[in-house]
mmCIF file with all atom_site columns, C-alpha atoms in Angstrom:
data_model
loop_
_atom_site.group_PDB
_atom_site.id
_atom_site.type_symbol
_atom_site.label_atom_id
_atom_site.label_alt_id
_atom_site.label_comp_id
_atom_site.label_asym_id
_atom_site.label_entity_id
_atom_site.label_seq_id
_atom_site.pdbx_PDB_ins_code
_atom_site.Cartn_x
_atom_site.Cartn_y
_atom_site.Cartn_z
_atom_site.occupancy
_atom_site.B_iso_or_equiv
_atom_site.pdbx_formal_charge
_atom_site.auth_seq_id
_atom_site.auth_comp_id
_atom_site.auth_asym_id
_atom_site.auth_atom_id
_atom_site.pdbx_PDB_model_num
ATOM 1   C CA . ALA A 1 1   ? -6.683  14.615  7.653   1.00 0.00 ? 1   ALA A CA 1
ATOM 2   C CA . GLN A 1 2   ? -7.315  10.902  7.498   1.00 0.00 ? 2   GLN A CA 1
ATOM 3   C CA . SER A 1 3   ? -5.916  8.111   9.648   1.00 0.00 ? 3   SER A CA 1
ATOM 4   C CA . VAL A 1 4   ? -6.341  4.368   10.096  1.00 0.00 ? 4   VAL A CA 1
ATOM 5   C CA . THR A 1 5   ? -5.951  2.196   13.171  1.00 0.00 ? 5   THR A CA 1
ATOM 6   C CA . GLN A 1 6   ? -5.748  -1.565  12.920  1.00 0.00 ? 6   GLN A CA 1
ATOM 7   C CA . LEU A 1 7   ? -6.405  -3.206  16.271  1.00 0.00 ? 7   LEU A CA 1
ATOM 8   C CA . GLY A 1 8   ? -4.064  -6.123  16.879  1.00 0.00 ? 8   GLY A CA 1
ATOM 9   C CA . SER A 1 9   ? -0.787  -6.480  15.056  1.00 0.00 ? 9   SER A CA 1
ATOM 10  C CA . HIS A 1 10  ? -1.125  -10.261 15.122  1.00 0.00 ? 10  HIS A CA 1
ATOM 11  C CA . VAL A 1 11  ? -4.238  -12.458 15.010  1.00 0.00 ? 11  VAL A CA 1
ATOM 12  C CA . SER A 1 12  ? -4.160  -16.254 15.280  1.00 0.00 ? 12  SER A CA 1
ATOM 13  C CA . VAL A 1 13  ? -7.053  -18.535 14.350  1.00 0.00 ? 13  VAL A CA 1
ATOM 14  C CA . SER A 1 14  ? -7.595  -22.218 13.725  1.00 0.00 ? 14  SER A CA 1
ATOM 15  C CA . GLU A 1 15  ? -8.455  -23.517 10.286  1.00 0.00 ? 15  GLU A CA 1
ATOM 16  C CA . GLY A 1 16  ? -12.230 -23.298 9.845   1.00 0.00 ? 16  GLY A CA 1
ATOM 17  C CA . ALA A 1 17  ? -12.673 -20.575 12.477  1.00 0.00 ? 17  ALA A CA 1
ATOM 18  C CA . LEU A 1 18  ? -14.050 -17.094 11.912  1.00 0.00 ? 18  LEU A CA 1
ATOM 19  C CA . VAL A 1 19  ? -11.551 -14.456 10.861  1.00 0.00 ? 19  VAL A CA 1
ATOM 20  C CA . LEU A 1 20  ? -12.101 -10.927 12.183  1.00 0.00 ? 20  LEU A CA 1
ATOM 21  C CA . LEU A 1 21  ? -9.555  -8.192  11.494  1.00 0.00 ? 21  LEU A CA 1
ATOM 22  C CA . ARG A 1 22  ? -10.408 -4.804  12.932  1.00 0.00 ? 22  ARG A CA 1
ATOM 23  C CA . CYS A 1 23  ? -9.989  -1.424  11.273  1.00 0.00 ? 23  CYS A CA 1
ATOM 24  C CA . ASN A 1 24  ? -11.105 1.992   12.497  1.00 0.00 ? 24  ASN A CA 1
ATOM 25  C CA . TYR A 1 25  ? -10.647 5.161   10.492  1.00 0.00 ? 25  TYR A CA 1
ATOM 26  C CA . SER A 1 26  ? -10.763 8.881   10.999  1.00 0.00 ? 26  SER A CA 1
ATOM 27  C CA . SER A 1 27  ? -11.831 11.238  8.226   1.00 0.00 ? 27  SER A CA 1
ATOM 28  C CA . SER A 1 28  ? -13.406 14.675  8.120   1.00 0.00 ? 28  SER A CA 1
ATOM 29  C CA . VAL A 1 29  ? -15.066 13.920  4.769   1.00 0.00 ? 29  VAL A CA 1
ATOM 30  C CA . PRO A 1 30  ? -16.738 10.771  3.407   1.00 0.00 ? 30  PRO A CA 1
ATOM 31  C CA . PRO A 1 31  ? -13.984 8.188   3.098   1.00 0.00 ? 31  PRO A CA 1
ATOM 32  C CA . TYR A 1 32  ? -13.116 5.526   0.612   1.00 0.00 ? 32  TYR A CA 1
ATOM 33  C CA . LEU A 1 33  ? -11.899 2.380   2.366   1.00 0.00 ? 33  LEU A CA 1
ATOM 34  C CA . PHE A 1 34  ? -9.775  -0.515  1.174   1.00 0.00 ? 34  PHE A CA 1
ATOM 35  C CA . TRP A 1 35  ? -8.392  -3.806  2.431   1.00 0.00 ? 35  TRP A CA 1
ATOM 36  C CA . TYR A 1 36  ? -5.211  -5.199  0.915   1.00 0.00 ? 36  TYR A CA 1
ATOM 37  C CA . VAL A 1 37  ? -3.437  -8.523  1.487   1.00 0.00 ? 37  VAL A CA 1
ATOM 38  C CA . GLN A 1 38  ? 0.285   -9.159  1.250   1.00 0.00 ? 38  GLN A CA 1
ATOM 39  C CA . TYR A 1 39  ? 1.709   -12.649 0.927   1.00 0.00 ? 39  TYR A CA 1
ATOM 40  C CA . PRO A 1 40  ? 5.391   -13.215 1.771   1.00 0.00 ? 40  PRO A CA 1
ATOM 41  C CA . ASN A 1 41  ? 7.824   -11.564 -0.639  1.00 0.00 ? 41  ASN A CA 1
ATOM 42  C CA . GLN A 1 42  ? 5.048   -10.048 -2.719  1.00 0.00 ? 42  GLN A CA 1
ATOM 43  C CA . GLY A 1 43  ? 3.428   -6.666  -3.209  1.00 0.00 ? 43  GLY A CA 1
ATOM 44  C CA . LEU A 1 44  ? -0.030  -5.737  -1.950  1.00 0.00 ? 44  LEU A CA 1
ATOM 45  C CA . GLN A 1 45  ? -3.137  -7.147  -3.610  1.00 0.00 ? 45  GLN A CA 1
ATOM 46  C CA . LEU A 1 46  ? -6.563  -5.547  -3.350  1.00 0.00 ? 46  LEU A CA 1
ATOM 47  C CA . LEU A 1 47  ? -9.076  -7.642  -1.385  1.00 0.00 ? 47  LEU A CA 1
ATOM 48  C CA . LEU A 1 48  ? -12.058 -5.283  -1.492  1.00 0.00 ? 48  LEU A CA 1
ATOM 49  C CA . LYS A 1 49  ? -13.059 -1.637  -1.426  1.00 0.00 ? 49  LYS A CA 1
ATOM 50  C CA . TYR A 1 50  ? -15.894 0.576   -0.235  1.00 0.00 ? 50  TYR A CA 1
ATOM 51  C CA . THR A 1 51  ? -16.617 3.779   -2.133  1.00 0.00 ? 51  THR A CA 1
ATOM 52  C CA . THR A 1 52  ? -20.366 4.441   -2.095  1.00 0.00 ? 52  THR A CA 1
ATOM 53  C CA . GLY A 1 53  ? -23.586 2.422   -1.992  1.00 0.00 ? 53  GLY A CA 1
ATOM 54  C CA . ALA A 1 54  ? -23.961 -0.895  -0.221  1.00 0.00 ? 54  ALA A CA 1
ATOM 55  C CA . THR A 1 55  ? -22.151 -0.898  3.100   1.00 0.00 ? 55  THR A CA 1
ATOM 56  C CA . LEU A 1 56  ? -21.459 -4.640  3.062   1.00 0.00 ? 56  LEU A CA 1
ATOM 57  C CA . VAL A 1 57  ? -18.740 -5.243  0.532   1.00 0.00 ? 57  VAL A CA 1
ATOM 58  C CA . LYS A 1 58  ? -17.678 -8.642  -0.755  1.00 0.00 ? 58  LYS A CA 1
ATOM 59  C CA . GLY A 1 59  ? -14.163 -9.272  -1.956  1.00 0.00 ? 59  GLY A CA 1
ATOM 60  C CA . ILE A 1 60  ? -11.953 -12.021 -3.247  1.00 0.00 ? 60  ILE A CA 1
ATOM 61  C CA . ASN A 1 61  ? -11.200 -15.296 -1.457  1.00 0.00 ? 61  ASN A CA 1
ATOM 62  C CA . GLY A 1 62  ? -14.440 -15.209 0.572   1.00 0.00 ? 62  GLY A CA 1
ATOM 63  C CA . PHE A 1 63  ? -13.636 -12.046 2.517   1.00 0.00 ? 63  PHE A CA 1
ATOM 64  C CA . GLU A 1 64  ? -16.116 -9.285  3.209   1.00 0.00 ? 64  GLU A CA 1
ATOM 65  C CA . ALA A 1 65  ? -16.183 -6.031  5.150   1.00 0.00 ? 65  ALA A CA 1
ATOM 66  C CA . GLU A 1 66  ? -18.908 -3.756  6.460   1.00 0.00 ? 66  GLU A CA 1
ATOM 67  C CA . PHE A 1 67  ? -18.680 0.029   6.492   1.00 0.00 ? 67  PHE A CA 1
ATOM 68  C CA . LYS A 1 68  ? -20.207 1.348   9.716   1.00 0.00 ? 68  LYS A CA 1
ATOM 69  C CA . LYS A 1 69  ? -20.205 5.125   9.691   1.00 0.00 ? 69  LYS A CA 1
ATOM 70  C CA . SER A 1 70  ? -21.527 5.459   13.260  1.00 0.00 ? 70  SER A CA 1
ATOM 71  C CA . GLU A 1 71  ? -18.635 3.336   14.549  1.00 0.00 ? 71  GLU A CA 1
ATOM 72  C CA . THR A 1 72  ? -16.075 4.641   12.024  1.00 0.00 ? 72  THR A CA 1
ATOM 73  C CA . SER A 1 73  ? -15.150 1.031   11.360  1.00 0.00 ? 73  SER A CA 1
ATOM 74  C CA . PHE A 1 74  ? -14.445 -1.197  8.375   1.00 0.00 ? 74  PHE A CA 1
ATOM 75  C CA . HIS A 1 75  ? -13.735 -4.624  9.869   1.00 0.00 ? 75  HIS A CA 1
ATOM 76  C CA . LEU A 1 76  ? -12.713 -7.514  7.618   1.00 0.00 ? 76  LEU A CA 1
ATOM 77  C CA . THR A 1 77  ? -14.302 -10.943 8.116   1.00 0.00 ? 77  THR A CA 1
ATOM 78  C CA . LYS A 1 78  ? -14.252 -14.413 6.647   1.00 0.00 ? 78  LYS A CA 1
ATOM 79  C CA . PRO A 1 79  ? -16.554 -17.160 8.004   1.00 0.00 ? 79  PRO A CA 1
ATOM 80  C CA . SER A 1 80  ? -14.046 -20.001 7.767   1.00 0.00 ? 80  SER A CA 1
ATOM 81  C CA . ALA A 1 81  ? -10.283 -19.552 7.728   1.00 0.00 ? 81  ALA A CA 1
ATOM 82  C CA . HIS A 1 82  ? -8.080  -21.513 5.364   1.00 0.00 ? 82  HIS A CA 1
ATOM 83  C CA . MET A 1 83  ? -4.373  -22.150 5.707   1.00 0.00 ? 83  MET A CA 1
ATOM 84  C CA . SER A 1 84  ? -3.806  -20.115 2.549   1.00 0.00 ? 84  SER A CA 1
ATOM 85  C CA . ASP A 1 85  ? -5.248  -17.015 4.273   1.00 0.00 ? 85  ASP A CA 1
ATOM 86  C CA . ALA A 1 86  ? -2.090  -16.640 6.360   1.00 0.00 ? 86  ALA A CA 1
ATOM 87  C CA . ALA A 1 87  ? -0.681  -13.277 5.290   1.00 0.00 ? 87  ALA A CA 1
ATOM 88  C CA . GLU A 1 88  ? -0.433  -9.645  6.317   1.00 0.00 ? 88  GLU A CA 1
ATOM 89  C CA . TYR A 1 89  ? -3.536  -7.494  5.897   1.00 0.00 ? 89  TYR A CA 1
ATOM 90  C CA . PHE A 1 90  ? -3.649  -3.729  5.521   1.00 0.00 ? 90  PHE A CA 1
ATOM 91  C CA . CYS A 1 91  ? -6.589  -1.377  5.852   1.00 0.00 ? 91  CYS A CA 1
ATOM 92  C CA . ALA A 1 92  ? -6.377  1.953   3.995   1.00 0.00 ? 92  ALA A CA 1
ATOM 93  C CA . VAL A 1 93  ? -8.418  5.147   3.624   1.00 0.00 ? 93  VAL A CA 1
ATOM 94  C CA . SER A 1 94  ? -8.578  7.874   1.003   1.00 0.00 ? 94  SER A CA 1
ATOM 95  C CA . ILE A 1 95  ? -10.892 10.717  0.013   1.00 0.00 ? 95  ILE A CA 1
ATOM 96  C CA . ASN A 1 96  ? -12.532 11.920  -3.200  1.00 0.00 ? 96  ASN A CA 1
ATOM 97  C CA . GLN A 1 97  ? -9.857  14.331  -4.267  1.00 0.00 ? 97  GLN A CA 1
ATOM 98  C CA . ALA A 1 98  ? -7.477  14.124  -7.173  1.00 0.00 ? 98  ALA A CA 1
ATOM 99  C CA . GLY A 1 99  ? -3.839  13.847  -6.306  1.00 0.00 ? 99  GLY A CA 1
ATOM 100 C CA . THR A 1 100 ? -4.281  12.299  -2.879  1.00 0.00 ? 100 THR A CA 1
ATOM 101 C CA . ALA A 1 101 ? -2.601  9.186   -1.559  1.00 0.00 ? 101 ALA A CA 1
ATOM 102 C CA . LEU A 1 102 ? -3.920  6.242   0.421   1.00 0.00 ? 102 LEU A CA 1
ATOM 103 C CA . ILE A 1 103 ? -3.270  6.277   4.156   1.00 0.00 ? 103 ILE A CA 1
ATOM 104 C CA . PHE A 1 104 ? -2.430  2.796   5.421   1.00 0.00 ? 104 PHE A CA 1
ATOM 105 C CA . GLY A 1 105 ? -2.758  1.161   8.809   1.00 0.00 ? 105 GLY A CA 1
ATOM 106 C CA . LYS A 1 106 ? 0.234   -0.614  10.309  1.00 0.00 ? 106 LYS A CA 1
ATOM 107 C CA . GLY A 1 107 ? -1.033  -4.021  9.262   1.00 0.00 ? 107 GLY A CA 1
ATOM 108 C CA . THR A 1 108 ? -2.262  -7.199  10.938  1.00 0.00 ? 108 THR A CA 1
ATOM 109 C CA . THR A 1 109 ? -0.500  -10.518 10.483  1.00 0.00 ? 109 THR A CA 1
ATOM 110 C CA . LEU A 1 110 ? -2.955  -13.415 10.310  1.00 0.00 ? 110 LEU A CA 1
ATOM 111 C CA . SER A 1 111 ? -1.723  -16.859 11.333  1.00 0.00 ? 111 SER A CA 1
ATOM 112 C CA . VAL A 1 112 ? -3.818  -19.958 10.656  1.00 0.00 ? 112 VAL A CA 1
ATOM 113 C CA . SER A 1 113 ? -3.128  -23.206 12.463  1.00 0.00 ? 113 SER A CA 1
ATOM 114 C CA . SER A 1 114 ? -4.358  -26.670 11.557  1.00 0.00 ? 114 SER A CA 1
ATOM 115 C CA . ASP B 2 1   ? -4.478  -6.559  -15.749 1.00 0.00 ? 1   ASP B CA 1
ATOM 116 C CA . VAL B 2 2   ? -2.485  -3.635  -14.471 1.00 0.00 ? 2   VAL B CA 1
ATOM 117 C CA . LYS B 2 3   ? 1.202   -4.372  -14.313 1.00 0.00 ? 3   LYS B CA 1
ATOM 118 C CA . VAL B 2 4   ? 3.548   -2.452  -12.064 1.00 0.00 ? 4   VAL B CA 1
ATOM 119 C CA . THR B 2 5   ? 7.131   -3.574  -12.533 1.00 0.00 ? 5   THR B CA 1
ATOM 120 C CA . GLN B 2 6   ? 9.975   -2.766  -10.196 1.00 0.00 ? 6   GLN B CA 1
ATOM 121 C CA . SER B 2 7   ? 13.394  -3.172  -11.748 1.00 0.00 ? 7   SER B CA 1
ATOM 122 C CA . SER B 2 8   ? 14.964  -5.273  -8.974  1.00 0.00 ? 8   SER B CA 1
ATOM 123 C CA . ARG B 2 9   ? 13.594  -7.688  -6.375  1.00 0.00 ? 9   ARG B CA 1
ATOM 124 C CA . TYR B 2 10  ? 16.773  -7.616  -4.290  1.00 0.00 ? 10  TYR B CA 1
ATOM 125 C CA . LEU B 2 11  ? 19.514  -5.018  -4.217  1.00 0.00 ? 11  LEU B CA 1
ATOM 126 C CA . VAL B 2 12  ? 22.651  -4.653  -2.110  1.00 0.00 ? 12  VAL B CA 1
ATOM 127 C CA . LYS B 2 13  ? 24.494  -1.342  -2.026  1.00 0.00 ? 13  LYS B CA 1
ATOM 128 C CA . ARG B 2 14  ? 27.126  0.338   0.131   1.00 0.00 ? 14  ARG B CA 1
ATOM 129 C CA . THR B 2 15  ? 26.775  3.413   2.331   1.00 0.00 ? 15  THR B CA 1
ATOM 130 C CA . GLY B 2 16  ? 27.318  6.637   0.461   1.00 0.00 ? 16  GLY B CA 1
ATOM 131 C CA . GLU B 2 17  ? 26.325  5.228   -2.924  1.00 0.00 ? 17  GLU B CA 1
ATOM 132 C CA . LYS B 2 18  ? 23.683  6.882   -5.052  1.00 0.00 ? 18  LYS B CA 1
ATOM 133 C CA . VAL B 2 19  ? 20.921  4.322   -5.548  1.00 0.00 ? 19  VAL B CA 1
ATOM 134 C CA . PHE B 2 20  ? 18.193  4.294   -8.188  1.00 0.00 ? 20  PHE B CA 1
ATOM 135 C CA . LEU B 2 21  ? 14.996  2.275   -7.846  1.00 0.00 ? 21  LEU B CA 1
ATOM 136 C CA . GLU B 2 22  ? 12.920  2.136   -10.989 1.00 0.00 ? 22  GLU B CA 1
ATOM 137 C CA . CYS B 2 23  ? 9.205   1.528   -11.414 1.00 0.00 ? 23  CYS B CA 1
ATOM 138 C CA . VAL B 2 24  ? 7.175   1.212   -14.611 1.00 0.00 ? 24  VAL B CA 1
ATOM 139 C CA . GLN B 2 25  ? 3.388   0.871   -15.009 1.00 0.00 ? 25  GLN B CA 1
ATOM 140 C CA . ASP B 2 26  ? 1.530   -0.089  -18.157 1.00 0.00 ? 26  ASP B CA 1
ATOM 141 C CA . MET B 2 27  ? -1.966  1.303   -17.496 1.00 0.00 ? 27  MET B CA 1
ATOM 142 C CA . ASP B 2 28  ? -1.490  4.994   -18.257 1.00 0.00 ? 28  ASP B CA 1
ATOM 143 C CA . HIS B 2 29  ? -2.175  5.883   -14.621 1.00 0.00 ? 29  HIS B CA 1
ATOM 144 C CA . GLU B 2 30  ? -1.763  9.490   -13.573 1.00 0.00 ? 30  GLU B CA 1
ATOM 145 C CA . ASN B 2 31  ? -0.719  8.733   -9.980  1.00 0.00 ? 31  ASN B CA 1
ATOM 146 C CA . MET B 2 32  ? 2.418   6.908   -8.938  1.00 0.00 ? 32  MET B CA 1
ATOM 147 C CA . PHE B 2 33  ? 3.720   6.307   -5.415  1.00 0.00 ? 33  PHE B CA 1
ATOM 148 C CA . TRP B 2 34  ? 6.787   5.133   -3.514  1.00 0.00 ? 34  TRP B CA 1
ATOM 149 C CA . TYR B 2 35  ? 6.362   3.530   -0.100  1.00 0.00 ? 35  TYR B CA 1
ATOM 150 C CA . ARG B 2 36  ? 8.758   2.117   2.399   1.00 0.00 ? 36  ARG B CA 1
ATOM 151 C CA . GLN B 2 37  ? 7.686   -0.929  4.431   1.00 0.00 ? 37  GLN B CA 1
ATOM 152 C CA . ASP B 2 38  ? 9.276   -1.837  7.763   1.00 0.00 ? 38  ASP B CA 1
ATOM 153 C CA . PRO B 2 39  ? 8.108   -4.416  10.342  1.00 0.00 ? 39  PRO B CA 1
ATOM 154 C CA . GLY B 2 40  ? 5.646   -2.915  12.809  1.00 0.00 ? 40  GLY B CA 1
ATOM 155 C CA . LEU B 2 41  ? 5.478   0.391   10.937  1.00 0.00 ? 41  LEU B CA 1
ATOM 156 C CA . GLY B 2 42  ? 3.322   -0.601  7.976   1.00 0.00 ? 42  GLY B CA 1
ATOM 157 C CA . LEU B 2 43  ? 3.632   1.328   4.726   1.00 0.00 ? 43  LEU B CA 1
ATOM 158 C CA . ARG B 2 44  ? 4.960   4.855   4.902   1.00 0.00 ? 44  ARG B CA 1
ATOM 159 C CA . LEU B 2 45  ? 4.654   7.166   1.925   1.00 0.00 ? 45  LEU B CA 1
ATOM 160 C CA . ILE B 2 46  ? 7.945   8.632   0.711   1.00 0.00 ? 46  ILE B CA 1
ATOM 161 C CA . TYR B 2 47  ? 6.851   10.575  -2.394  1.00 0.00 ? 47  TYR B CA 1
ATOM 162 C CA . PHE B 2 48  ? 4.063   10.512  -4.894  1.00 0.00 ? 48  PHE B CA 1
ATOM 163 C CA . SER B 2 49  ? 3.443   12.041  -8.286  1.00 0.00 ? 49  SER B CA 1
ATOM 164 C CA . TYR B 2 50  ? 0.087   12.953  -9.850  1.00 0.00 ? 50  TYR B CA 1
ATOM 165 C CA . ASP B 2 51  ? 1.460   13.996  -13.229 1.00 0.00 ? 51  ASP B CA 1
ATOM 166 C CA . VAL B 2 52  ? 4.630   14.022  -15.287 1.00 0.00 ? 52  VAL B CA 1
ATOM 167 C CA . LYS B 2 53  ? 7.294   16.212  -13.663 1.00 0.00 ? 53  LYS B CA 1
ATOM 168 C CA . MET B 2 54  ? 5.039   16.760  -10.634 1.00 0.00 ? 54  MET B CA 1
ATOM 169 C CA . LYS B 2 55  ? 5.866   15.419  -7.192  1.00 0.00 ? 55  LYS B CA 1
ATOM 170 C CA . GLU B 2 56  ? 4.621   15.715  -3.662  1.00 0.00 ? 56  GLU B CA 1
ATOM 171 C CA . LYS B 2 57  ? 6.408   14.839  -0.448  1.00 0.00 ? 57  LYS B CA 1
ATOM 172 C CA . GLY B 2 58  ? 4.929   12.087  1.644   1.00 0.00 ? 58  GLY B CA 1
ATOM 173 C CA . ASP B 2 59  ? 5.509   11.356  5.305   1.00 0.00 ? 59  ASP B CA 1
ATOM 174 C CA . ILE B 2 60  ? 9.212   10.470  5.151   1.00 0.00 ? 60  ILE B CA 1
ATOM 175 C CA . PRO B 2 61  ? 10.915  12.229  2.200   1.00 0.00 ? 61  PRO B CA 1
ATOM 176 C CA . GLU B 2 62  ? 14.210  12.964  3.945   1.00 0.00 ? 62  GLU B CA 1
ATOM 177 C CA . GLY B 2 63  ? 17.161  11.341  2.194   1.00 0.00 ? 63  GLY B CA 1
ATOM 178 C CA . TYR B 2 64  ? 15.148  10.561  -0.930  1.00 0.00 ? 64  TYR B CA 1
ATOM 179 C CA . SER B 2 65  ? 14.301  12.262  -4.200  1.00 0.00 ? 65  SER B CA 1
ATOM 180 C CA . VAL B 2 66  ? 12.165  11.206  -7.172  1.00 0.00 ? 66  VAL B CA 1
ATOM 181 C CA . SER B 2 67  ? 11.982  11.703  -10.901 1.00 0.00 ? 67  SER B CA 1
ATOM 182 C CA . ARG B 2 68  ? 9.064   11.366  -13.276 1.00 0.00 ? 68  ARG B CA 1
ATOM 183 C CA . GLU B 2 69  ? 10.061  12.338  -16.809 1.00 0.00 ? 69  GLU B CA 1
ATOM 184 C CA . LYS B 2 70  ? 7.546   10.024  -18.493 1.00 0.00 ? 70  LYS B CA 1
ATOM 185 C CA . LYS B 2 71  ? 4.051   9.083   -17.386 1.00 0.00 ? 71  LYS B CA 1
ATOM 186 C CA . GLU B 2 72  ? 4.790   5.377   -17.085 1.00 0.00 ? 72  GLU B CA 1
ATOM 187 C CA . ARG B 2 73  ? 8.038   5.622   -15.112 1.00 0.00 ? 73  ARG B CA 1
ATOM 188 C CA . PHE B 2 74  ? 8.678   6.808   -11.557 1.00 0.00 ? 74  PHE B CA 1
ATOM 189 C CA . SER B 2 75  ? 12.166  6.608   -10.081 1.00 0.00 ? 75  SER B CA 1
ATOM 190 C CA . LEU B 2 76  ? 13.187  6.765   -6.439  1.00 0.00 ? 76  LEU B CA 1
ATOM 191 C CA . ILE B 2 77  ? 16.682  8.048   -5.735  1.00 0.00 ? 77  ILE B CA 1
ATOM 192 C CA . LEU B 2 78  ? 18.693  7.625   -2.560  1.00 0.00 ? 78  LEU B CA 1
ATOM 193 C CA . GLU B 2 79  ? 21.185  10.469  -2.893  1.00 0.00 ? 79  GLU B CA 1
ATOM 194 C CA . SER B 2 80  ? 23.708  9.026   -0.427  1.00 0.00 ? 80  SER B CA 1
ATOM 195 C CA . ALA B 2 81  ? 22.568  5.673   0.899   1.00 0.00 ? 81  ALA B CA 1
ATOM 196 C CA . SER B 2 82  ? 22.713  5.018   4.624   1.00 0.00 ? 82  SER B CA 1
ATOM 197 C CA . THR B 2 83  ? 22.176  1.842   6.635   1.00 0.00 ? 83  THR B CA 1
ATOM 198 C CA . ASN B 2 84  ? 18.883  3.155   8.043   1.00 0.00 ? 84  ASN B CA 1
ATOM 199 C CA . GLN B 2 85  ? 17.498  3.074   4.518   1.00 0.00 ? 85  GLN B CA 1
ATOM 200 C CA . THR B 2 86  ? 17.693  -0.713  4.465   1.00 0.00 ? 86  THR B CA 1
ATOM 201 C CA . SER B 2 87  ? 14.078  -1.678  3.860   1.00 0.00 ? 87  SER B CA 1
ATOM 202 C CA . MET B 2 88  ? 11.429  -3.021  1.475   1.00 0.00 ? 88  MET B CA 1
ATOM 203 C CA . TYR B 2 89  ? 10.412  -0.423  -1.111  1.00 0.00 ? 89  TYR B CA 1
ATOM 204 C CA . LEU B 2 90  ? 7.048   -0.662  -2.840  1.00 0.00 ? 90  LEU B CA 1
ATOM 205 C CA . CYS B 2 91  ? 5.902   1.220   -5.915  1.00 0.00 ? 91  CYS B CA 1
ATOM 206 C CA . ALA B 2 92  ? 2.225   1.702   -6.788  1.00 0.00 ? 92  ALA B CA 1
ATOM 207 C CA . SER B 2 93  ? 0.107   3.414   -9.415  1.00 0.00 ? 93  SER B CA 1
ATOM 208 C CA . SER B 2 94  ? -3.538  4.469   -9.673  1.00 0.00 ? 94  SER B CA 1
ATOM 209 C CA . PRO B 2 95  ? -6.001  6.574   -11.649 1.00 0.00 ? 95  PRO B CA 1
ATOM 210 C CA . PRO B 2 96  ? -6.329  10.139  -10.377 1.00 0.00 ? 96  PRO B CA 1
ATOM 211 C CA . PHE B 2 97  ? -9.230  9.909   -7.930  1.00 0.00 ? 97  PHE B CA 1
ATOM 212 C CA . GLY B 2 98  ? -9.328  8.451   -4.442  1.00 0.00 ? 98  GLY B CA 1
ATOM 213 C CA . ASN B 2 99  ? -12.088 5.946   -5.138  1.00 0.00 ? 99  ASN B CA 1
ATOM 214 C CA . GLN B 2 100 ? -9.774  3.906   -7.346  1.00 0.00 ? 100 GLN B CA 1
ATOM 215 C CA . PRO B 2 101 ? -7.407  1.359   -5.784  1.00 0.00 ? 101 PRO B CA 1
ATOM 216 C CA . GLN B 2 102 ? -3.664  1.490   -6.047  1.00 0.00 ? 102 GLN B CA 1
ATOM 217 C CA . HIS B 2 103 ? -1.863  -1.311  -7.878  1.00 0.00 ? 103 HIS B CA 1
ATOM 218 C CA . PHE B 2 104 ? 1.424   -2.455  -6.416  1.00 0.00 ? 104 PHE B CA 1
ATOM 219 C CA . GLY B 2 105 ? 4.650   -3.908  -7.725  1.00 0.00 ? 105 GLY B CA 1
ATOM 220 C CA . ASP B 2 106 ? 6.314   -6.868  -6.015  1.00 0.00 ? 106 ASP B CA 1
ATOM 221 C CA . GLY B 2 107 ? 8.741   -4.680  -4.091  1.00 0.00 ? 107 GLY B CA 1
ATOM 222 C CA . THR B 2 108 ? 12.497  -4.191  -3.932  1.00 0.00 ? 108 THR B CA 1
ATOM 223 C CA . ARG B 2 109 ? 14.279  -5.429  -0.840  1.00 0.00 ? 109 ARG B CA 1
ATOM 224 C CA . LEU B 2 110 ? 17.202  -3.033  -0.475  1.00 0.00 ? 110 LEU B CA 1
ATOM 225 C CA . SER B 2 111 ? 20.134  -3.693  1.842   1.00 0.00 ? 111 SER B CA 1
ATOM 226 C CA . ILE B 2 112 ? 22.664  -0.957  2.549   1.00 0.00 ? 112 ILE B CA 1
ATOM 227 C CA . LEU B 2 113 ? 25.929  -2.283  3.964   1.00 0.00 ? 113 LEU B CA 1
#
């Protein structure tokens, strides 16, 4: 079975500061990993995904994440926060099997102050 | 772009009513999903379907049922709505394999009075 833990339900940064949102996963088989963002009153939008290959994955809006198998982590980073990055972020895991669903973490709310 | 459309953004119903939430996708995806989102609990899977007329229970199926008569449409049914089913409901679709992302609708905020 797979599971996801997002460390910190709320993260606050200043505009221009580094953003680091933490995600650890558990999976008995090679995982596929995703980060989604949700803006107020909207559905979830894919930020980036890791399936195979390069472990450093770049996504939209300047975000990137690194798959570290030894640490079972997939932390999301952005070098310089912008006010528009304020949103809720979800990490998710799945496996290479037809008919399976994503398993989501509980989410991290990012606040950005000026 | 993939479009997942949920029939209502906001819905208010009364306890005991039978409630239908509709979701349509336009990308011929095999998989469709219904999630419930509550503060501090993240997204919890209610049901999903990997083919027409097929369904699988998720983590919290109690009090809900689903219908998938056509590939593009996946309906969530609250048989007898209760106040503890007040929540945000999100529909998603995806191709069959786990390396493909899910695409989400904008959600239906359902209030049961």
